[in-house]
Coordinates of C-alpha atoms in Angstrom, one line a residue:
Chain W
M984 CA 109.1 104.2 126.8
D985 CA 107.4 107.3 128.1
A986 CA 105.8 110.5 126.8
A987 CA 109.3 111.9 126.0
A988 CA 109.8 109.1 123.5
L989 CA 106.5 110.0 121.8
S990 CA 107.3 113.7 121.5
S991 CA 110.4 112.7 119.7
V992 CA 108.4 111.5 116.6
T993 CA 108.4 114.6 114.5
R994 CA 108.3 115.5 110.8
D995 CA 112.1 115.9 111.0
D996 CA 112.4 112.3 112.1
I997 CA 110.3 111.2 109.1
A998 CA 112.5 113.3 106.8
A999 CA 115.6 111.7 108.3
A1000 CA 114.0 108.3 107.8
A1001 CA 113.4 109.2 104.2
D1002 CA 117.1 110.0 103.8
R1003 CA 118.1 106.6 105.3
L1004 CA 115.7 104.7 103.1
R1005 CA 116.6 106.5 99.8
G1006 CA 118.0 103.9 97.4
H1007 CA 117.1 101.1 99.7
A1008 CA 113.2 101.2 99.8
V1009 CA 111.0 101.3 96.7
R1010 CA 109.6 104.7 95.9
T1011 CA 106.1 103.3 95.3
P1012 CA 103.7 104.9 92.9
L1013 CA 100.3 106.5 93.8
L1014 CA 98.2 104.7 91.2
N1015 CA 94.8 105.7 89.7
A1016 CA 92.6 103.5 87.5
P1017 CA 90.3 105.5 85.3
S1018 CA 88.3 102.4 84.6
L1019 CA 87.6 101.8 88.3
D1020 CA 86.8 105.5 88.8
D1021 CA 84.3 105.3 86.0
A1022 CA 82.7 102.2 87.4
I1023 CA 82.1 103.8 90.9
G1024 CA 81.6 107.4 89.8
R1025 CA 84.4 109.0 91.9
R1026 CA 88.2 108.9 92.0
I1027 CA 90.5 106.8 94.2
W1028 CA 94.3 107.1 94.4
I1029 CA 96.1 104.0 95.6
K1030 CA 99.5 104.0 97.3
A1031 CA 100.8 100.6 96.2
E1032 CA 102.9 99.5 99.2
C1033 CA 102.4 95.9 98.1
L1034 CA 105.3 96.8 95.7
Q1035 CA 107.6 97.7 98.7
K1036 CA 110.5 95.3 99.4
T1037 CA 109.2 92.2 101.2
G1038 CA 105.7 93.0 99.9
S1039 CA 104.5 95.5 102.6
F1040 CA 105.2 98.9 104.1
K1041 CA 106.8 97.1 107.1
F1042 CA 110.2 97.3 105.4
R1043 CA 110.3 101.1 105.8
G1044 CA 110.0 101.1 109.6
A1045 CA 112.2 98.0 110.0
Y1046 CA 115.0 99.5 107.9
N1047 CA 114.8 102.8 109.7
A1048 CA 114.9 101.1 113.1
V1049 CA 117.6 98.5 112.4
S1050 CA 119.8 101.1 110.8
Q1051 CA 119.8 103.0 114.2
T1052 CA 120.7 100.0 116.3
V1053 CA 124.1 98.4 116.9
G1054 CA 124.6 94.7 116.4
D1055 CA 122.1 91.9 115.8
V1056 CA 118.3 92.4 116.2
L1057 CA 115.3 90.6 117.5
A1058 CA 111.6 90.7 116.5
F1059 CA 108.5 88.9 117.4
S1060 CA 106.2 88.4 114.4
S1061 CA 104.6 85.7 112.3
G1062 CA 104.0 88.1 109.4
N1063 CA 105.0 91.1 107.5
H1064 CA 107.1 92.7 110.3
A1065 CA 109.2 89.5 110.4
Q1066 CA 110.1 89.8 106.8
G1067 CA 110.8 93.5 106.9
V1068 CA 113.2 93.1 109.8
A1069 CA 114.8 90.1 108.3
L1070 CA 115.6 91.8 105.0
A1071 CA 116.6 95.1 106.6
A1072 CA 119.0 93.3 108.9
R1073 CA 120.5 91.4 106.0
M1074 CA 120.9 94.6 103.9
L1075 CA 122.7 96.2 106.8
G1076 CA 125.0 93.3 107.5
R1077 CA 123.3 92.2 110.7
Q1078 CA 121.8 88.9 111.9
A1079 CA 118.1 89.0 112.7
V1080 CA 116.5 86.6 115.1
I1081 CA 112.7 86.3 114.6
V1082 CA 110.6 84.6 117.3
M1083 CA 107.7 82.9 115.5
P1084 CA 104.9 80.6 116.7
S1085 CA 105.5 77.0 115.5
D1086 CA 102.0 77.0 114.0
A1087 CA 102.7 80.1 111.8
P1088 CA 102.1 79.4 108.1
E1089 CA 104.9 77.4 106.5
V1090 CA 105.2 80.0 103.7
K1091 CA 105.8 82.9 106.2
I1092 CA 108.5 80.9 108.1
A1093 CA 110.1 80.0 104.8
N1094 CA 110.0 83.7 103.6
T1095 CA 111.5 85.0 106.8
R1096 CA 114.3 82.3 106.6
S1097 CA 114.9 83.2 102.9
Y1098 CA 115.9 86.7 104.0
G1099 CA 118.6 85.2 106.1
A1100 CA 117.0 85.4 109.5
E1101 CA 117.4 82.9 112.3
V1102 CA 113.9 81.7 113.1
V1103 CA 113.2 80.6 116.7
L1104 CA 110.0 78.7 116.9
Y1105 CA 107.9 78.5 120.1
D1106 CA 104.8 76.6 121.2
R1107 CA 102.0 79.1 121.7
A1108 CA 100.3 76.8 124.3
G1109 CA 103.3 76.0 126.5
E1110 CA 105.8 78.9 126.1
N1111 CA 105.8 82.6 126.6
R1112 CA 107.4 84.5 123.7
E1113 CA 108.3 87.5 125.9
D1114 CA 110.4 85.1 128.2
I1115 CA 112.1 83.7 125.1
G1116 CA 112.8 87.2 123.8
A1117 CA 114.1 88.4 127.2
R1118 CA 116.5 85.4 127.3
L1119 CA 117.7 86.1 123.8
V1120 CA 118.3 89.8 124.6
A1121 CA 120.2 88.9 127.8
D1122 CA 122.2 86.0 126.3
R1123 CA 123.1 87.5 122.9
G1124 CA 122.7 91.3 123.4
L1125 CA 120.1 91.5 120.6
A1126 CA 118.3 94.8 120.0
L1127 CA 114.5 94.4 120.0
V1128 CA 112.6 96.0 117.1
R1129 CA 108.9 96.3 118.0
P1130 CA 106.3 96.2 115.2
Y1131 CA 104.7 99.6 115.9
D1132 CA 105.4 101.0 119.4
D1133 CA 108.8 102.4 118.5
P1134 CA 109.4 106.0 117.4
R1135 CA 112.0 104.8 114.7
V1136 CA 109.4 102.4 113.3
I1137 CA 106.6 105.1 113.3
A1138 CA 109.0 107.6 111.5
G1139 CA 109.9 104.9 108.9
Q1140 CA 106.3 104.2 108.1
G1141 CA 105.8 108.0 107.9
T1142 CA 108.0 108.1 104.8
C1143 CA 105.0 106.5 103.0
G1144 CA 103.0 109.6 103.9
L1145 CA 105.7 112.0 102.6
E1146 CA 105.6 110.3 99.2
I1147 CA 101.8 110.5 99.2
A1148 CA 102.0 114.2 99.9
E1149 CA 104.3 114.6 96.9
D1150 CA 101.9 112.8 94.5
L1151 CA 98.4 113.6 95.9
P1152 CA 96.1 115.8 93.8
E1153 CA 95.3 119.1 95.5
T1154 CA 91.6 118.4 95.6
V1155 CA 92.0 115.2 97.8
S1156 CA 92.0 115.8 101.5
E1157 CA 91.4 112.4 103.0
V1158 CA 93.7 109.3 103.1
L1159 CA 92.4 105.9 104.4
V1160 CA 95.0 103.6 105.9
C1161 CA 94.8 99.9 106.8
C1162 CA 95.3 99.9 110.6
G1163 CA 96.6 97.3 113.0
G1164 CA 98.7 98.6 115.9
G1165 CA 98.8 102.0 114.3
G1166 CA 102.4 102.4 113.3
L1167 CA 101.6 103.1 109.6
T1168 CA 98.5 105.1 110.4
S1169 CA 100.2 107.4 112.9
G1170 CA 103.3 107.8 110.7
V1171 CA 101.3 108.7 107.7
A1172 CA 99.1 111.0 109.8
L1173 CA 102.2 112.9 111.0
A1174 CA 103.6 113.2 107.5
L1175 CA 100.3 114.5 106.2
E1176 CA 99.5 116.8 109.1
G1177 CA 98.0 120.1 107.7
R1178 CA 97.7 118.5 104.2
A1179 CA 95.2 115.7 104.6
T1180 CA 93.2 113.9 107.2
V1181 CA 94.0 110.2 107.8
R1182 CA 91.3 107.7 108.8
P1183 CA 92.1 104.2 110.1
V1184 CA 90.4 101.2 108.5
E1185 CA 89.9 97.9 110.4
P1186 CA 88.1 94.6 109.9
E1187 CA 84.8 94.0 111.6
G1188 CA 85.3 92.5 115.1
F1189 CA 88.8 94.0 115.3
D1190 CA 87.9 97.7 115.3
D1191 CA 89.8 98.5 118.5
V1192 CA 91.2 101.8 117.0
A1193 CA 87.8 103.0 115.8
R1194 CA 86.2 102.3 119.2
S1195 CA 89.2 103.8 121.0
L1196 CA 89.0 107.0 119.0
A1197 CA 85.3 107.2 119.7
A1198 CA 85.7 106.4 123.4
G1199 CA 88.7 108.7 123.9
E1200 CA 90.7 105.8 125.5
R1201 CA 92.3 102.6 124.4
Q1202 CA 89.8 99.7 123.9
T1203 CA 90.6 96.0 123.4
N1204 CA 89.2 93.5 120.9
A1205 CA 87.3 90.5 122.2
A1206 CA 88.9 88.0 119.8
L1207 CA 92.5 87.7 118.5
S1208 CA 91.8 85.7 115.3
G1209 CA 88.9 85.0 113.0
S1210 CA 89.4 87.5 110.1
L1211 CA 91.1 87.0 106.8
C1212 CA 92.8 90.3 107.4
D1213 CA 95.5 88.7 109.6
A1214 CA 98.1 91.5 108.8
I1215 CA 96.0 94.0 110.8
L1216 CA 94.7 92.1 113.8
T1217 CA 96.1 93.5 117.0
P1218 CA 94.5 93.4 120.5
T1219 CA 94.7 97.2 121.2
P1220 CA 96.1 100.4 119.8
G1221 CA 99.8 101.1 120.6
E1222 CA 100.9 103.1 123.6
L1223 CA 102.9 105.4 121.4
T1224 CA 100.6 105.4 118.4
F1225 CA 97.3 106.0 120.0
P1226 CA 98.0 109.6 121.2
I1227 CA 99.1 110.4 117.6
L1228 CA 96.0 108.8 116.1
Q1229 CA 93.8 110.7 118.7
R1230 CA 95.4 114.0 117.8
L1231 CA 95.4 113.7 114.0
C1232 CA 92.9 111.1 112.7
G1233 CA 89.3 111.3 111.6
P1234 CA 86.8 108.6 112.7
G1235 CA 87.7 104.9 111.9
L1236 CA 86.0 102.9 109.2
V1237 CA 85.2 99.2 109.4
I1238 CA 85.0 96.7 106.6
T1239 CA 84.1 93.0 106.2
D1240 CA 86.2 90.1 104.9
A1241 CA 83.9 89.9 101.9
E1242 CA 84.5 93.5 101.1
A1243 CA 88.3 93.0 101.4
L1244 CA 88.1 90.1 98.9
R1245 CA 86.0 92.2 96.5
A1246 CA 88.6 95.0 96.8
M1247 CA 91.4 92.5 96.0
A1248 CA 89.6 91.4 92.9
L1249 CA 89.1 95.0 91.7
A1250 CA 92.7 95.8 92.4
W1251 CA 93.8 92.8 90.4
Q1252 CA 91.5 93.8 87.5
H1253 CA 91.9 97.6 87.4
L1254 CA 95.3 98.2 89.0
R1255 CA 97.2 95.0 88.2
I1256 CA 98.5 94.7 91.8
V1257 CA 98.3 91.8 94.2
L1258 CA 96.9 92.6 97.7
E1259 CA 96.3 90.5 100.8
P1260 CA 93.0 90.9 102.6
G1261 CA 94.5 93.2 105.3
G1262 CA 96.3 95.2 102.7
A1263 CA 93.0 95.8 100.8
A1264 CA 91.0 97.0 103.8
A1265 CA 91.5 100.8 103.0
L1266 CA 90.6 100.3 99.4
A1267 CA 87.5 98.3 100.5
A1268 CA 86.5 101.2 102.7
A1269 CA 86.9 103.7 99.9
L1270 CA 84.8 101.5 97.6
F1271 CA 82.0 100.5 100.0
H1272 CA 82.0 103.0 102.9
H1273 CA 82.9 106.3 101.4
S1274 CA 81.4 108.8 98.9
D1275 CA 84.1 111.3 97.9
D1276 CA 87.4 111.3 96.0
V1277 CA 90.0 109.8 98.4
A1278 CA 93.4 108.2 98.6
V1279 CA 94.1 104.8 100.2
V1280 CA 97.2 102.9 101.3
A1281 CA 97.3 99.4 99.8
S1282 CA 99.6 98.2 102.6
G1283 CA 100.6 94.7 101.7
G1284 CA 100.4 91.8 99.2
N1285 CA 101.7 88.6 101.0
V1286 CA 98.8 86.3 100.4
D1287 CA 98.3 82.6 100.0
R1288 CA 97.3 81.3 96.6
A1289 CA 94.1 79.8 98.0
V1290 CA 92.9 83.1 99.4
F1291 CA 93.8 85.0 96.3
T1292 CA 92.0 82.5 94.1
Q1293 CA 88.9 82.8 96.4
A1294 CA 89.0 86.6 95.8
L1295 CA 89.1 86.2 92.0
A1296 CA 86.5 83.5 92.0
G1297 CA 84.0 85.9 93.6
S1298 CA 84.6 88.6 91.0
A1299 CA 82.8 89.3 87.8
G1300 CA 85.9 89.8 85.6
Chain E
M934 CA 106.8 107.2 55.8
D935 CA 110.4 107.0 54.6
A936 CA 114.0 106.9 55.9
A937 CA 113.8 110.6 56.8
A938 CA 111.0 109.8 59.3
L939 CA 113.2 107.2 60.9
S940 CA 116.1 109.4 61.3
S941 CA 113.9 111.8 63.2
V942 CA 113.6 109.4 66.2
T943 CA 116.4 110.7 68.4
R944 CA 117.1 110.8 72.1
D945 CA 115.9 114.4 72.0
D946 CA 112.5 113.2 70.8
I947 CA 112.4 110.8 73.7
A948 CA 113.2 113.5 76.1
A949 CA 110.5 115.7 74.6
A950 CA 108.1 112.8 74.9
A951 CA 109.0 112.5 78.6
D952 CA 108.2 116.2 79.1
R953 CA 104.8 115.7 77.5
L954 CA 104.0 112.6 79.6
R955 CA 105.2 114.1 82.9
G956 CA 102.2 114.2 85.3
H957 CA 100.1 112.2 82.9
A958 CA 101.8 108.8 82.7
V959 CA 102.8 106.7 85.8
R960 CA 106.5 106.9 86.6
T961 CA 106.7 103.1 87.1
P962 CA 109.1 101.5 89.5
L963 CA 112.0 99.2 88.7
L964 CA 111.3 96.4 91.1
N965 CA 113.6 93.7 92.5
A966 CA 112.5 90.8 94.6
P967 CA 115.3 89.4 96.9
S968 CA 113.3 86.3 97.5
L969 CA 113.1 85.6 93.7
D970 CA 116.8 86.4 93.3
D971 CA 117.7 84.0 96.1
A972 CA 115.6 81.2 94.5
I973 CA 117.4 81.5 91.1
G974 CA 120.8 82.6 92.2
R975 CA 121.1 85.9 90.3
R976 CA 119.4 89.2 90.2
I977 CA 116.5 90.5 88.1
W978 CA 115.2 94.0 87.9
I979 CA 111.6 94.4 86.7
K980 CA 110.2 97.5 85.1
A981 CA 106.6 97.2 86.1
E982 CA 104.7 98.7 83.0
C983 CA 101.7 96.7 84.0
L984 CA 101.2 99.6 86.5
Q985 CA 101.1 102.1 83.6
K986 CA 97.7 103.8 82.8
T987 CA 95.5 101.3 80.9
G988 CA 97.7 98.5 82.2
S989 CA 100.4 98.6 79.6
F990 CA 103.3 100.7 78.2
K991 CA 101.1 101.5 75.2
F992 CA 99.7 104.6 76.9
R993 CA 103.1 106.2 76.6
G994 CA 103.3 106.1 72.9
A995 CA 99.6 106.8 72.4
Y996 CA 99.7 109.9 74.6
N997 CA 102.9 111.2 72.9
A998 CA 101.4 110.7 69.5
V999 CA 97.8 112.0 70.2
S1000 CA 99.2 115.1 71.8
Q1001 CA 101.0 116.0 68.6
T1002 CA 97.9 115.6 66.4
V1003 CA 95.0 118.0 65.8
G1004 CA 91.4 116.8 66.1
D1005 CA 90.0 113.3 66.6
V1006 CA 92.1 110.2 66.2
L1007 CA 91.8 106.7 64.7
A1008 CA 93.4 103.4 65.7
F1009 CA 93.2 99.8 64.6
S1010 CA 93.6 97.4 67.5
S1011 CA 91.9 94.7 69.5
G1012 CA 94.2 95.1 72.5
N1013 CA 96.4 97.3 74.5
H1014 CA 97.1 100.0 71.9
A1015 CA 93.3 100.5 71.6
Q1016 CA 93.0 101.2 75.3
G1017 CA 96.1 103.5 75.3
V1018 CA 94.8 105.6 72.4
A1019 CA 91.3 105.7 73.9
L1020 CA 92.4 107.1 77.3
A1021 CA 95.1 109.4 75.8
A1022 CA 92.4 110.9 73.5
R1023 CA 90.0 111.4 76.4
M1024 CA 92.7 113.0 78.6
L1025 CA 93.5 115.4 75.7
G1026 CA 89.8 116.2 75.0
R1027 CA 89.6 114.4 71.7
Q1028 CA 87.4 111.7 70.4
A1029 CA 89.0 108.3 69.6
V1030 CA 87.6 106.0 67.0
I1031 CA 88.9 102.4 67.4
V1032 CA 88.3 99.9 64.6
M1033 CA 88.1 96.4 66.3
P1034 CA 87.2 93.0 65.0
S1035 CA 83.7 92.0 66.1
D1036 CA 85.2 88.8 67.5
A1037 CA 87.6 90.6 69.8
P1038 CA 87.2 89.6 73.5
E1039 CA 84.1 91.3 75.1
V1040 CA 86.3 92.6 77.9
K1041 CA 88.7 94.5 75.6
I1042 CA 85.8 96.1 73.7
A1043 CA 84.2 97.1 77.0
N1044 CA 87.5 98.5 78.3
T1045 CA 88.1 100.5 75.2
R1046 CA 84.5 101.9 75.3
S1047 CA 85.0 102.6 79.1
Y1048 CA 87.7 105.1 78.1
G1049 CA 85.2 107.0 76.0
A1050 CA 86.2 105.7 72.6
E1051 CA 83.8 105.1 69.7
V1052 CA 84.3 101.4 68.8
V1053 CA 83.7 100.5 65.1
L1054 CA 83.3 96.7 64.8
Y1055 CA 84.1 94.9 61.6
D1056 CA 83.8 91.4 60.3
R1057 CA 87.3 89.9 59.9
A1058 CA 86.0 87.5 57.2
G1059 CA 84.0 89.9 55.0
E1060 CA 85.5 93.3 55.5
N1061 CA 88.9 95.0 55.2
R1062 CA 89.9 97.1 58.2
E1063 CA 92.2 99.3 56.1
D1064 CA 89.2 100.2 53.8
I1065 CA 87.1 101.0 56.8
G1066 CA 89.9 103.1 58.3
A1067 CA 90.6 105.0 55.0
R1068 CA 86.8 105.8 54.8
L1069 CA 86.8 107.2 58.3
V1070 CA 89.9 109.3 57.7
A1071 CA 88.4 110.7 54.5
D1072 CA 84.9 111.3 55.9
R1073 CA 85.8 112.6 59.3
G1074 CA 89.3 113.9 59.0
L1075 CA 90.6 111.5 61.7
A1076 CA 94.4 111.3 62.4
L1077 CA 95.6 107.7 62.3
V1078 CA 97.8 106.5 65.2
R1079 CA 99.7 103.4 64.3
P1080 CA 100.7 100.9 67.0
Y1081 CA 104.4 101.0 66.4
D1082 CA 105.4 102.3 63.0
D1083 CA 105.2 105.9 64.0
P1084 CA 108.2 108.0 65.2
R1085 CA 106.0 109.7 67.9
V1086 CA 104.9 106.3 69.2
I1087 CA 108.5 105.0 69.3
A1088 CA 109.6 108.1 71.1
G1089 CA 106.8 107.7 73.6
Q1090 CA 107.7 104.1 74.4
G1091 CA 111.3 105.2 74.7
T1092 CA 110.4 107.1 77.9
C1093 CA 110.2 103.8 79.6
G1094 CA 113.9 103.3 78.7
L1095 CA 114.8 106.7 80.1
E1096 CA 113.3 105.7 83.4
I1097 CA 115.1 102.4 83.4
A1098 CA 118.4 104.2 82.8
E1099 CA 117.7 106.4 85.9
D1100 CA 117.1 103.3 88.1
L1101 CA 119.3 100.6 86.7
P1102 CA 122.2 99.4 88.9
E1103 CA 125.6 100.2 87.2
T1104 CA 126.5 96.5 87.1
V1105 CA 123.6 95.6 84.8
S1106 CA 124.2 96.0 81.1
E1107 CA 121.4 94.0 79.4
V1108 CA 117.6 94.7 79.2
L1109 CA 115.1 92.2 77.9
V1110 CA 112.0 93.6 76.3
C1111 CA 108.7 91.8 75.3
C1112 CA 108.6 92.4 71.5
G1113 CA 105.7 92.5 69.0
G1114 CA 106.1 95.1 66.2
G1115 CA 109.1 96.6 68.0
G1116 CA 107.8 100.0 69.1
L1117 CA 108.7 99.4 72.7
T1118 CA 111.9 97.5 72.0
S1119 CA 113.2 100.1 69.5
G1120 CA 112.3 103.0 71.8
V1121 CA 113.9 101.5 74.9
A1122 CA 117.0 100.6 72.8
L1123 CA 117.4 104.2 71.6
A1124 CA 116.9 105.5 75.2
L1125 CA 119.5 103.1 76.5
E1126 CA 122.0 103.4 73.7
G1127 CA 125.5 103.4 75.1
R1128 CA 124.2 102.4 78.5
A1129 CA 122.8 98.9 78.1
T1130 CA 122.1 96.4 75.3
V1131 CA 118.4 95.5 74.6
R1132 CA 117.3 92.1 73.5
P1133 CA 113.9 91.4 72.1
V1134 CA 111.8 88.5 73.5
E1135 CA 109.1 86.7 71.5
P1136 CA 106.9 83.6 71.9
E1137 CA 107.8 80.4 70.1
G1138 CA 106.4 80.3 66.6
F1139 CA 106.2 84.1 66.5
D1140 CA 109.9 84.9 66.6
D1141 CA 109.9 87.1 63.4
V1142 CA 112.2 89.7 65.1
A1143 CA 114.7 87.2 66.3
R1144 CA 114.8 85.5 62.9
S1145 CA 114.9 88.9 61.1
L1146 CA 117.9 90.0 63.2
A1147 CA 119.7 86.7 62.5
A1148 CA 118.9 86.9 58.7
G1149 CA 119.6 90.6 58.4
E1150 CA 116.2 91.3 56.7
R1151 CA 112.6 91.3 57.7
Q1152 CA 111.1 87.8 58.1
T1153 CA 107.4 86.9 58.5
N1154 CA 105.6 84.5 60.9
A1155 CA 103.7 81.5 59.4
A1156 CA 100.8 81.9 61.8
L1157 CA 98.9 84.9 63.2
S1158 CA 97.4 83.3 66.3
G1159 CA 97.9 80.3 68.5
S1160 CA 99.9 81.7 71.5
L1161 CA 98.6 82.9 74.8
C1162 CA 100.9 85.9 74.3
D1163 CA 98.4 87.8 72.2
A1164 CA 99.8 91.2 73.1
I1165 CA 103.0 90.6 71.1
L1166 CA 101.8 88.6 68.1
T1167 CA 102.7 90.6 64.9
P1168 CA 103.3 89.2 61.4
T1169 CA 106.6 91.0 60.8
P1170 CA 108.9 93.6 62.3
G1171 CA 107.9 97.2 61.6
E1172 CA 109.3 99.2 58.7
L1173 CA 110.6 101.9 61.0
T1174 CA 111.4 99.8 64.0
F1175 CA 113.5 97.1 62.3
P1176 CA 116.4 99.3 61.3
I1177 CA 116.6 100.6 64.9
L1178 CA 116.5 97.0 66.3
Q1179 CA 119.1 95.9 63.8
R1180 CA 121.5 98.8 64.7
L1181 CA 121.1 98.5 68.5
C1182 CA 119.8 95.1 69.7
G1183 CA 121.4 91.9 70.7
P1184 CA 120.1 88.5 69.5
G1185 CA 116.4 87.8 70.2
L1186 CA 115.2 85.3 72.8
V1187 CA 112.3 82.9 72.5
I1188 CA 110.0 81.6 75.2
T1189 CA 107.1 79.1 75.4
D1190 CA 103.6 79.8 76.7
A1191 CA 104.2 77.5 79.6
E1192 CA 107.3 79.6 80.6
A1193 CA 105.2 82.8 80.3
L1194 CA 102.6 81.3 82.7
R1195 CA 105.3 80.3 85.1
A1196 CA 106.7 83.8 85.1
M1197 CA 103.3 85.2 85.7
A1198 CA 102.9 83.1 88.8
L1199 CA 106.4 84.1 90.1
A1200 CA 105.6 87.8 89.5
W1201 CA 102.4 87.4 91.5
Q1202 CA 104.2 85.6 94.3
H1203 CA 107.4 87.6 94.6
L1204 CA 106.6 91.0 93.1
R1205 CA 102.9 91.3 93.7
I1206 CA 102.2 92.5 90.2
V1207 CA 99.7 91.1 87.7
L1208 CA 101.1 90.3 84.2
E1209 CA 99.5 89.0 81.0
P1210 CA 101.3 86.2 79.2
G1211 CA 102.8 88.6 76.5
G1212 CA 103.8 91.0 79.3
A1213 CA 105.6 88.3 81.1
A1214 CA 107.7 87.1 78.1
A1215 CA 110.8 89.1 79.0
L1216 CA 110.7 87.9 82.6
A1217 CA 110.3 84.3 81.4
A1218 CA 113.4 84.8 79.2
A1219 CA 115.4 86.1 82.2
L1220 CA 114.3 83.2 84.4
F1221 CA 114.6 80.3 81.9
H1222 CA 117.0 81.4 79.1
H1223 CA 119.5 83.7 80.7
S1224 CA 122.3 83.3 83.2
D1225 CA 123.4 86.8 84.3
D1226 CA 121.9 89.7 86.3
V1227 CA 119.5 91.4 84.0
A1228 CA 116.6 93.9 83.7
V1229 CA 113.3 93.1 82.0
V1230 CA 110.3 95.1 81.0
A1231 CA 107.1 93.6 82.3
S1232 CA 105.1 95.3 79.6
G1233 CA 101.4 94.7 80.4
G1234 CA 98.8 93.2 82.7
N1235 CA 95.5 93.0 80.9
V1236 CA 94.6 89.4 81.4
D1237 CA 91.4 87.3 81.6
R1238 CA 90.7 85.7 84.9
A1239 CA 90.7 82.3 83.4
V1240 CA 94.2 82.6 82.1
F1241 CA 95.5 84.2 85.3
T1242 CA 93.9 81.4 87.4
Q1243 CA 95.6 78.9 85.0
A1244 CA 99.0 80.5 85.7
L1245 CA 98.5 80.3 89.5
A1246 CA 97.2 76.8 89.4
G1247 CA 100.4 75.6 87.8
S1248 CA 102.6 77.3 90.5
A1249 CA 103.9 75.8 93.7
G1250 CA 103.0 78.8 95.9

């Protein structure tokens, strides 16, 4: 893909994605908890994408992309993108093939299969997933759906931003977004251009986007694992997403795992929603690294019981 | 109140309530979890009223009622109605006085105060709350907002049914509703009249509505406590609500506390919402006492951490 592909992600593309998703994706609410606002002394609005089909915003981009392909589809993912593509494909009458590492969590493999996908497991140590994917594309004519560096995926995630714009109080001008490769963040930033500034939020040690925005060029993380926020750990900003982030976003914010767990407990108590650590990152930034009224995207809620129980155990409630 | 008051609860009243609530109440989504549907072999749609302001549908009726009173308001409640009236009053610039038993859970007293209400505690053993309320009405000119036997409250709860009608797939013709005094159940039944049949769901041992419907006259429960489903424990169907339930509802369904806990865990896992036992009763009925595609109201999510952890501990996830 080249610069021409990038320039093709417009607000019209996002509006077209919204038309495709209507009646298929959940129109998620922008929640507000007066009891939480009172406790912290300012107001937070929470876009509850954990209520989206498959439990994360990923379904939006996946459905928008798959609906523009012909035939069966392929994705690499051990997480939320896998589930989004699997369900989107099933709803559109296609077969999805998902290449997953054999050491991916049992529950994520099971979830992906439950949406009807064919799961191809590979050994991280001995095999290269790109080779496996290339073979599947060649042998079976599958269409690859990337997790963020795809204009159709960015436009699909942008529909979340269009909905925020419809519900956001006029006085709020900043939206914090949990950020991995930047598909959601860039899509929401495009949808809110001229209405609100978007700021990416990342976990400590995996702040490639924040550092890239500060440096003016794409930076890479030293580690690839080691945070509870598994949903938003990516090595470097996307090739297509970074120029959008650079043009539209404010400075990045960084949160700790402990702050993400605390945000999960407060979301449970005051908003009655279930978040995973990576999906609570933006709320954590609003609570612990911000001082104004603000909106956040609560991007996903696919979490193991042990991690969720850990979050509740650390809370006062 | 007499029969004339009853006849005043019409679909026009519910539509008027929806106008009053617009922009103030959450327009909650009707969720569906394909992974849960696959596991049980049929489809369930879940109206997520736990996402409503104050964590339960009660805010709808409270706001509709308070907005039609003049001056400050009074309510008796140790639970969700207290919080609904307290926040509605604050949003409308009124003072709420809530009479609560002194042995009510600390967290519910604290929540009610956090919405700005004046909490008047009384001793269940030595004092009569009706006397305290009558004195407050006489001394301070407060307007009493009853939890269910008030046409304005029934109309407000009915707005939940109007929203269900907008989102419900055409093939679904039955809606299960968690039922205490019957304010929500009668309001939803009126809103869905001619579109779907409503069936009340109650906890074992507190099935006064199911028995009353079967007997053709109001029955009373033997006990007043002893179920985890505290939100829907009432001694007998309401004077205003029962004739509506009788005219419009199908037979009642009864669930156990263990089934409510299991439904809470499945809602956490598949829908990423937080339910309290009483708020999970209708989902439990759909899962364990029903055999068709159906919609349910998940009516509330104000739950202690200990009870929630108990629900998760019993689950397989």
